[in-house]
PDB file of C-alpha atoms in Angstrom:
ATOM      1  CA  MET A   1     145.275 237.550  95.039  1.00  0.00           C
ATOM      2  CA  ASN A   2     143.965 239.873  92.315  1.00  0.00           C
ATOM      3  CA  ASP A   3     142.035 238.809  89.215  1.00  0.00           C
ATOM      4  CA  GLY A   4     145.115 239.176  86.991  1.00  0.00           C
ATOM      5  CA  SER A   5     147.133 236.770  89.117  1.00  0.00           C
ATOM      6  CA  ARG A   6     144.272 234.274  89.119  1.00  0.00           C
ATOM      7  CA  ARG A   7     143.932 234.442  85.331  1.00  0.00           C
ATOM      8  CA  SER A   8     147.708 234.068  84.914  1.00  0.00           C
ATOM      9  CA  GLY A   9     147.775 230.994  87.172  1.00  0.00           C
ATOM     10  CA  SER A  10     144.815 229.447  85.413  1.00  0.00           C
ATOM     11  CA  GLN A  11     146.387 229.989  81.989  1.00  0.00           C
ATOM     12  CA  TRP A  12     149.647 228.424  83.199  1.00  0.00           C
ATOM     13  CA  LYS A  13     147.772 225.329  84.430  1.00  0.00           C
ATOM     14  CA  ARG A  14     145.941 225.035  81.104  1.00  0.00           C
ATOM     15  CA  LYS A  15     149.219 225.208  79.192  1.00  0.00           C
ATOM     16  CA  VAL A  16     150.767 222.522  81.397  1.00  0.00           C
ATOM     17  CA  PHE A  17     147.685 220.332  80.918  1.00  0.00           C
ATOM     18  CA  ILE A  18     147.809 220.769  77.134  1.00  0.00           C
ATOM     19  CA  VAL A  19     151.529 219.964  76.954  1.00  0.00           C
ATOM     20  CA  LEU A  20     151.182 216.883  79.153  1.00  0.00           C
ATOM     21  CA  THR A  21     148.195 215.665  77.162  1.00  0.00           C
ATOM     22  CA  CYS A  22     150.097 216.056  73.889  1.00  0.00           C
ATOM     23  CA  LEU A  23     153.092 214.186  75.298  1.00  0.00           C
ATOM     24  CA  VAL A  24     150.926 211.307  76.509  1.00  0.00           C
ATOM     25  CA  PHE A  25     149.114 211.189  73.159  1.00  0.00           C
ATOM     26  CA  ILE A  26     152.426 211.006  71.276  1.00  0.00           C
ATOM     27  CA  ALA A  27     153.654 208.283  73.639  1.00  0.00           C
ATOM     28  CA  LEU A  28     150.499 206.204  73.084  1.00  0.00           C
ATOM     29  CA  LEU A  29     150.815 206.546  69.315  1.00  0.00           C
ATOM     30  CA  GLY A  30     154.472 205.534  69.568  1.00  0.00           C
ATOM     31  CA  LEU A  31     153.623 202.425  71.598  1.00  0.00           C
ATOM     32  CA  GLY A  32     150.927 201.454  69.103  1.00  0.00           C
ATOM     33  CA  THR A  33     153.286 201.893  66.168  1.00  0.00           C
ATOM     34  CA  TRP A  34     155.981 199.873  67.933  1.00  0.00           C
ATOM     35  CA  GLN A  35     153.515 197.005  68.414  1.00  0.00           C
ATOM     36  CA  VAL A  36     152.598 197.139  64.718  1.00  0.00           C
ATOM     37  CA  GLN A  37     156.290 196.836  63.863  1.00  0.00           C
ATOM     38  CA  ARG A  38     156.646 193.955  66.312  1.00  0.00           C
ATOM     39  CA  LEU A  39     153.619 192.306  64.731  1.00  0.00           C
ATOM     40  CA  GLN A  40     155.297 192.316  61.325  1.00  0.00           C
ATOM     41  CA  TRP A  41     158.528 190.975  62.840  1.00  0.00           C
ATOM     42  CA  LYS A  42     156.665 188.183  64.660  1.00  0.00           C
ATOM     43  CA  GLN A  43     154.705 187.204  61.541  1.00  0.00           C
ATOM     44  CA  ASP A  44     157.922 186.993  59.505  1.00  0.00           C
ATOM     45  CA  LEU A  45     159.578 184.943  62.256  1.00  0.00           C
ATOM     46  CA  LEU A  46     156.666 182.489  62.499  1.00  0.00           C
ATOM     47  CA  ALA A  47     156.602 182.100  58.720  1.00  0.00           C
ATOM     48  CA  SER A  48     160.350 181.376  58.718  1.00  0.00           C
ATOM     49  CA  ILE A  49     160.000 178.779  61.491  1.00  0.00           C
ATOM     50  CA  THR A  50     157.094 177.118  59.685  1.00  0.00           C
ATOM     51  CA  ASP A  51     159.168 176.843  56.508  1.00  0.00           C
ATOM     52  CA  ARG A  52     162.072 175.368  58.452  1.00  0.00           C
ATOM     53  CA  LEU A  53     159.919 172.771  60.192  1.00  0.00           C
ATOM     54  CA  LYS A  54     158.547 171.627  56.840  1.00  0.00           C
ATOM     55  CA  SER A  55     162.001 171.192  55.283  1.00  0.00           C
ATOM     56  CA  GLN A  56     163.892 167.894  55.015  1.00  0.00           C
ATOM     57  CA  PRO A  57     166.543 167.073  57.652  1.00  0.00           C
ATOM     58  CA  ARG A  58     169.987 168.341  56.697  1.00  0.00           C
ATOM     59  CA  ASP A  59     173.340 166.781  57.361  1.00  0.00           C
ATOM     60  CA  PHE A  60     174.946 168.137  60.516  1.00  0.00           C
ATOM     61  CA  ALA A  61     177.854 169.603  58.560  1.00  0.00           C
ATOM     62  CA  ASP A  62     175.371 171.644  56.522  1.00  0.00           C
ATOM     63  CA  ILE A  63     173.694 172.930  59.699  1.00  0.00           C
ATOM     64  CA  GLU A  64     177.097 173.944  61.057  1.00  0.00           C
ATOM     65  CA  ARG A  65     177.786 175.871  57.863  1.00  0.00           C
ATOM     66  CA  ILE A  66     174.508 177.750  58.282  1.00  0.00           C
ATOM     67  CA  MET A  67     175.441 178.494  61.886  1.00  0.00           C
ATOM     68  CA  ARG A  68     178.783 179.959  60.831  1.00  0.00           C
ATOM     69  CA  GLU A  69     177.146 182.072  58.119  1.00  0.00           C
ATOM     70  CA  THR A  70     174.042 183.310  59.930  1.00  0.00           C
ATOM     71  CA  GLY A  71     174.365 182.456  63.622  1.00  0.00           C
ATOM     72  CA  ASP A  72     170.821 181.062  63.573  1.00  0.00           C
ATOM     73  CA  VAL A  73     169.831 177.418  63.121  1.00  0.00           C
ATOM     74  CA  ASP A  74     166.782 177.312  65.396  1.00  0.00           C
ATOM     75  CA  TYR A  75     164.190 174.662  64.406  1.00  0.00           C
ATOM     76  CA  ARG A  76     166.130 173.432  61.361  1.00  0.00           C
ATOM     77  CA  PRO A  77     165.704 169.648  60.928  1.00  0.00           C
ATOM     78  CA  VAL A  78     169.031 167.832  61.183  1.00  0.00           C
ATOM     79  CA  VAL A  79     170.570 164.378  61.257  1.00  0.00           C
ATOM     80  CA  VAL A  80     173.637 163.886  63.437  1.00  0.00           C
ATOM     81  CA  SER A  81     175.648 160.723  64.116  1.00  0.00           C
ATOM     82  CA  GLY A  82     177.989 159.771  66.911  1.00  0.00           C
ATOM     83  CA  GLN A  83     178.163 157.983  70.236  1.00  0.00           C
ATOM     84  CA  PHE A  84     176.450 159.058  73.446  1.00  0.00           C
ATOM     85  CA  GLU A  85     178.518 159.725  76.557  1.00  0.00           C
ATOM     86  CA  HIS A  86     175.807 158.986  79.116  1.00  0.00           C
ATOM     87  CA  LEU A  87     177.955 159.571  82.196  1.00  0.00           C
ATOM     88  CA  ASN A  88     177.889 163.300  81.449  1.00  0.00           C
ATOM     89  CA  GLU A  89     174.175 163.771  80.847  1.00  0.00           C
ATOM     90  CA  ARG A  90     172.649 166.988  82.197  1.00  0.00           C
ATOM     91  CA  HIS A  91     169.082 167.403  83.471  1.00  0.00           C
ATOM     92  CA  PHE A  92     166.862 170.359  82.541  1.00  0.00           C
ATOM     93  CA  PHE A  93     163.769 170.900  84.717  1.00  0.00           C
ATOM     94  CA  ALA A  94     160.678 170.615  82.505  1.00  0.00           C
ATOM     95  CA  THR A  95     157.093 169.455  82.174  1.00  0.00           C
ATOM     96  CA  HIS A  96     155.673 167.153  79.518  1.00  0.00           C
ATOM     97  CA  ASN A  97     152.039 166.136  79.036  1.00  0.00           C
ATOM     98  CA  GLY A  98     151.159 167.409  82.495  1.00  0.00           C
ATOM     99  CA  LEU A  99     154.024 165.625  84.265  1.00  0.00           C
ATOM    100  CA  SER A 100     157.030 167.274  85.902  1.00  0.00           C
ATOM    101  CA  GLY A 101     160.505 165.911  85.406  1.00  0.00           C
ATOM    102  CA  TYR A 102     163.558 166.565  83.278  1.00  0.00           C
ATOM    103  CA  PHE A 103     164.780 166.815  79.730  1.00  0.00           C
ATOM    104  CA  VAL A 104     167.926 164.727  79.414  1.00  0.00           C
ATOM    105  CA  TYR A 105     170.781 166.500  77.628  1.00  0.00           C
ATOM    106  CA  THR A 106     173.391 163.918  76.669  1.00  0.00           C
ATOM    107  CA  PRO A 107     176.725 164.680  74.995  1.00  0.00           C
ATOM    108  CA  LEU A 108     177.062 163.023  71.593  1.00  0.00           C
ATOM    109  CA  ARG A 109     180.665 162.398  70.505  1.00  0.00           C
ATOM    110  CA  LEU A 110     180.918 163.075  66.776  1.00  0.00           C
ATOM    111  CA  GLY A 111     183.161 161.203  64.396  1.00  0.00           C
ATOM    112  CA  ASP A 112     185.694 164.047  64.431  1.00  0.00           C
ATOM    113  CA  GLY A 113     185.908 163.963  68.226  1.00  0.00           C
ATOM    114  CA  ARG A 114     183.786 167.006  68.957  1.00  0.00           C
ATOM    115  CA  ILE A 115     180.708 167.089  71.206  1.00  0.00           C
ATOM    116  CA  VAL A 116     177.132 168.245  70.636  1.00  0.00           C
ATOM    117  CA  PHE A 117     174.608 168.160  73.468  1.00  0.00           C
ATOM    118  CA  VAL A 118     171.426 166.322  72.438  1.00  0.00           C
ATOM    119  CA  ASN A 119     168.107 166.776  74.212  1.00  0.00           C
ATOM    120  CA  ARG A 120     167.038 163.141  74.113  1.00  0.00           C
ATOM    121  CA  GLY A 121     163.681 163.889  75.715  1.00  0.00           C
ATOM    122  CA  PHE A 122     161.682 163.723  78.924  1.00  0.00           C
ATOM    123  CA  VAL A 123     161.986 161.529  82.012  1.00  0.00           C
ATOM    124  CA  PRO A 124     159.783 161.761  85.148  1.00  0.00           C
ATOM    125  CA  PHE A 125     161.205 162.896  88.489  1.00  0.00           C
ATOM    126  CA  ASP A 126     161.662 159.357  89.753  1.00  0.00           C
ATOM    127  CA  ARG A 127     163.635 158.338  86.634  1.00  0.00           C
ATOM    128  CA  LYS A 128     166.280 161.065  86.843  1.00  0.00           C
ATOM    129  CA  ASP A 129     168.876 158.504  87.886  1.00  0.00           C
ATOM    130  CA  PRO A 130     170.268 156.933  84.689  1.00  0.00           C
ATOM    131  CA  GLY A 131     170.449 153.606  86.499  1.00  0.00           C
ATOM    132  CA  SER A 132     166.645 153.510  86.634  1.00  0.00           C
ATOM    133  CA  ARG A 133     166.431 153.560  82.812  1.00  0.00           C
ATOM    134  CA  SER A 134     169.447 151.561  81.742  1.00  0.00           C
ATOM    135  CA  ASP A 135     167.675 150.165  78.663  1.00  0.00           C
ATOM    136  CA  GLY A 136     167.616 153.660  77.185  1.00  0.00           C
ATOM    137  CA  GLN A 137     171.357 154.241  77.692  1.00  0.00           C
ATOM    138  CA  ILE A 138     172.271 153.275  74.128  1.00  0.00           C
ATOM    139  CA  ASP A 139     175.821 152.078  73.512  1.00  0.00           C
ATOM    140  CA  GLY A 140     177.671 152.291  70.239  1.00  0.00           C
ATOM    141  CA  PRO A 141     177.123 154.463  67.158  1.00  0.00           C
ATOM    142  CA  VAL A 142     173.725 156.125  66.797  1.00  0.00           C
ATOM    143  CA  SER A 143     172.070 158.439  64.317  1.00  0.00           C
ATOM    144  CA  VAL A 144     169.754 161.103  65.761  1.00  0.00           C
ATOM    145  CA  THR A 145     167.157 163.001  63.754  1.00  0.00           C
ATOM    146  CA  GLY A 146     165.800 166.150  65.341  1.00  0.00           C
ATOM    147  CA  LEU A 147     165.835 169.934  65.375  1.00  0.00           C
ATOM    148  CA  ALA A 148     168.863 172.172  65.737  1.00  0.00           C
ATOM    149  CA  ARG A 149     168.478 174.759  68.498  1.00  0.00           C
ATOM    150  CA  ASN A 150     170.416 177.934  69.137  1.00  0.00           C
ATOM    151  CA  ARG A 151     172.396 178.182  72.346  1.00  0.00           C
ATOM    152  CA  LEU A 152     171.589 180.867  74.945  1.00  0.00           C
ATOM    153  CA  ASP A 153     174.229 183.446  75.807  1.00  0.00           C
ATOM    154  CA  ARG A 154     172.639 184.402  79.128  1.00  0.00           C
ATOM    155  CA  LYS A 155     169.776 183.585  81.479  1.00  0.00           C
ATOM    156  CA  PRO A 156     166.528 184.518  79.702  1.00  0.00           C
ATOM    157  CA  SER A 157     165.053 186.485  82.621  1.00  0.00           C
ATOM    158  CA  TRP A 158     165.700 187.361  86.246  1.00  0.00           C
ATOM    159  CA  VAL A 159     162.613 185.356  87.211  1.00  0.00           C
ATOM    160  CA  VAL A 160     164.285 182.146  85.984  1.00  0.00           C
ATOM    161  CA  PRO A 161     166.018 180.415  88.934  1.00  0.00           C
ATOM    162  CA  ASP A 162     169.749 179.880  88.927  1.00  0.00           C
ATOM    163  CA  ASN A 163     170.865 176.420  87.868  1.00  0.00           C
ATOM    164  CA  ASP A 164     171.353 174.028  90.787  1.00  0.00           C
ATOM    165  CA  LEU A 165     174.689 172.610  89.721  1.00  0.00           C
ATOM    166  CA  SER A 166     175.229 170.518  92.855  1.00  0.00           C
ATOM    167  CA  LYS A 167     172.092 168.515  91.989  1.00  0.00           C
ATOM    168  CA  ASN A 168     172.633 168.605  88.219  1.00  0.00           C
ATOM    169  CA  ILE A 169     169.370 170.500  87.678  1.00  0.00           C
ATOM    170  CA  TYR A 170     169.244 173.226  85.047  1.00  0.00           C
ATOM    171  CA  TYR A 171     166.541 175.879  84.748  1.00  0.00           C
ATOM    172  CA  TRP A 172     168.077 177.450  81.671  1.00  0.00           C
ATOM    173  CA  LYS A 173     170.300 175.899  79.021  1.00  0.00           C
ATOM    174  CA  ASP A 174     173.746 177.160  80.002  1.00  0.00           C
ATOM    175  CA  LEU A 175     175.920 175.388  77.451  1.00  0.00           C
ATOM    176  CA  ASP A 176     179.159 176.789  78.877  1.00  0.00           C
ATOM    177  CA  THR A 177     178.464 175.274  82.287  1.00  0.00           C
ATOM    178  CA  MET A 178     177.181 172.001  80.852  1.00  0.00           C
ATOM    179  CA  ALA A 179     180.430 171.646  78.916  1.00  0.00           C
ATOM    180  CA  ARG A 180     182.680 172.698  81.793  1.00  0.00           C
ATOM    181  CA  LEU A 181     181.117 170.355  84.342  1.00  0.00           C
ATOM    182  CA  SER A 182     181.307 167.512  81.824  1.00  0.00           C
ATOM    183  CA  GLY A 183     185.032 168.078  81.411  1.00  0.00           C
ATOM    184  CA  TYR A 184     184.834 169.444  77.845  1.00  0.00           C
ATOM    185  CA  ARG A 185     186.395 172.536  76.357  1.00  0.00           C
ATOM    186  CA  LEU A 186     183.744 174.833  74.921  1.00  0.00           C
ATOM    187  CA  ALA A 187     186.179 176.358  72.447  1.00  0.00           C
ATOM    188  CA  GLY A 188     186.974 173.810  69.756  1.00  0.00           C
ATOM    189  CA  GLU A 189     185.501 170.713  71.392  1.00  0.00           C
ATOM    190  CA  VAL A 190     181.807 171.527  72.009  1.00  0.00           C
ATOM    191  CA  VAL A 191     179.637 172.608  69.079  1.00  0.00           C
ATOM    192  CA  PRO A 192     177.850 175.874  70.044  1.00  0.00           C
ATOM    193  CA  MET A 193     174.296 174.620  69.547  1.00  0.00           C
ATOM    194  CA  PHE A 194     171.904 171.938  70.777  1.00  0.00           C
ATOM    195  CA  VAL A 195     169.923 169.227  68.998  1.00  0.00           C
ATOM    196  CA  ASP A 196     166.421 168.222  70.146  1.00  0.00           C
ATOM    197  CA  ALA A 197     165.808 164.577  69.241  1.00  0.00           C
ATOM    198  CA  ASP A 198     162.575 163.655  67.461  1.00  0.00           C
ATOM    199  CA  ASP A 199     159.947 161.273  68.841  1.00  0.00           C
ATOM    200  CA  ALA A 200     161.623 158.069  67.657  1.00  0.00           C
ATOM    201  CA  PRO A 201     161.171 155.611  70.591  1.00  0.00           C
ATOM    202  CA  ASN A 202     164.157 154.843  72.804  1.00  0.00           C
ATOM    203  CA  PRO A 203     164.717 151.345  74.192  1.00  0.00           C
ATOM    204  CA  GLY A 204     162.757 150.933  77.385  1.00  0.00           C
ATOM    205  CA  GLY A 205     160.588 153.925  76.505  1.00  0.00           C
ATOM    206  CA  LEU A 206     162.785 156.570  78.123  1.00  0.00           C
ATOM    207  CA  PRO A 207     163.683 159.295  77.477  1.00  0.00           C
ATOM    208  CA  ILE A 208     160.526 160.314  75.582  1.00  0.00           C
ATOM    209  CA  GLY A 209     161.689 162.261  72.537  1.00  0.00           C
ATOM    210  CA  GLY A 210     159.965 164.860  70.421  1.00  0.00           C
ATOM    211  CA  VAL A 211     159.508 167.337  73.261  1.00  0.00           C
ATOM    212  CA  THR A 212     160.282 170.517  71.331  1.00  0.00           C
ATOM    213  CA  ILE A 213     157.487 173.050  71.753  1.00  0.00           C
ATOM    214  CA  VAL A 214     157.094 175.694  69.064  1.00  0.00           C
ATOM    215  CA  ASN A 215     154.826 178.124  70.868  1.00  0.00           C
ATOM    216  CA  MET A 216     155.432 181.778  70.163  1.00  0.00           C
ATOM    217  CA  PRO A 217     152.480 183.928  71.286  1.00  0.00           C
ATOM    218  CA  ASN A 218     151.574 186.677  68.849  1.00  0.00           C
ATOM    219  CA  ASN A 219     149.634 189.264  70.861  1.00  0.00           C
ATOM    220  CA  HIS A 220     151.018 192.350  69.171  1.00  0.00           C
ATOM    221  CA  LEU A 221     147.825 193.176  67.246  1.00  0.00           C
ATOM    222  CA  PRO A 222     145.579 193.459  70.345  1.00  0.00           C
ATOM    223  CA  TYR A 223     148.330 195.418  72.084  1.00  0.00           C
ATOM    224  CA  ALA A 224     148.490 197.825  69.126  1.00  0.00           C
ATOM    225  CA  VAL A 225     144.712 198.197  69.131  1.00  0.00           C
ATOM    226  CA  THR A 226     144.805 198.902  72.874  1.00  0.00           C
ATOM    227  CA  TRP A 227     147.429 201.656  72.590  1.00  0.00           C
ATOM    228  CA  TYR A 228     145.764 203.255  69.587  1.00  0.00           C
ATOM    229  CA  GLY A 229     142.394 202.988  71.334  1.00  0.00           C
ATOM    230  CA  LEU A 230     143.758 204.776  74.404  1.00  0.00           C
ATOM    231  CA  ALA A 231     145.203 207.467  72.142  1.00  0.00           C
ATOM    232  CA  ALA A 232     141.813 207.911  70.446  1.00  0.00           C
ATOM    233  CA  SER A 233     140.048 208.088  73.808  1.00  0.00           C
ATOM    234  CA  LEU A 234     142.507 210.678  75.057  1.00  0.00           C
ATOM    235  CA  ALA A 235     142.000 212.724  71.903  1.00  0.00           C
ATOM    236  CA  GLY A 236     138.229 212.598  72.436  1.00  0.00           C
ATOM    237  CA  VAL A 237     138.486 213.698  76.071  1.00  0.00           C
ATOM    238  CA  PHE A 238     140.912 216.467  75.135  1.00  0.00           C
ATOM    239  CA  GLY A 239     138.636 217.665  72.339  1.00  0.00           C
ATOM    240  CA  PHE A 240     135.681 217.808  74.734  1.00  0.00           C
ATOM    241  CA  TRP A 241     137.780 219.771  77.212  1.00  0.00           C
ATOM    242  CA  LEU A 242     138.787 222.286  74.531  1.00  0.00           C
ATOM    243  CA  TRP A 243     135.145 222.689  73.483  1.00  0.00           C
ATOM    244  CA  ARG A 244     134.109 223.327  77.076  1.00  0.00           C
ATOM    245  CA  GLU A 245     136.900 225.834  77.623  1.00  0.00           C
ATOM    246  CA  ARG A 246     135.929 227.774  74.528  1.00  0.00           C
ATOM    247  CA  SER A 247     132.272 227.723  75.574  1.00  0.00           C
ATOM    248  CA  ARG A 248     133.162 229.219  78.933  1.00  0.00           C
ATOM    249  CA  SER A 249     135.247 231.953  77.357  1.00  0.00           C
TER     250      SER A 249
END
């Protein structure tokens, strides 16, 4: 290979290196900027949730109006009245204060005949059977204060197990299936949201209410710093390489 061919090959490699470096640098800047945008979104969301949690409980009809208008009622305090239908309670696998067990989702029959599923709270593994906590199976009209929660349209992630319907164990809150297996019609009969009951004690002590966890990690700032830091490091390395190449020439 002659000197001209060698120089041509070397120049081609340098051009490829420069292009790839620029592309990676742009990608790192883009990732950093995306995290900054996510940071602003997360801060606005947390502020909105904080405001909602501090507000006074609304009548259920008012919460339904907000749902129709915005499609979002998550963490809005609410008061709802009706009668529990305990035979159709559903069990959501959960942990509470270091113990494993279930959140009990019980259909509440409203005055107009419709159903809303209420997360009444936590029961340990060995109290899954309603017969083991009969004192807490309240008969007659009740009024529940708690937090409205949005329904899920799909399983949150592929890592979440499928619901074990034969054992009445749910790993994600599939309202459609809860309604269907309880013999309710989702369209028109079941309200498309949940209610998490507050920590008001139930007779017999179970279920244990007030289990809603508002925990939304906000790691976008360190992620943004990481991406921007990598971009700065790459720029420094690339600058040193350019300086060395010019020195050689």
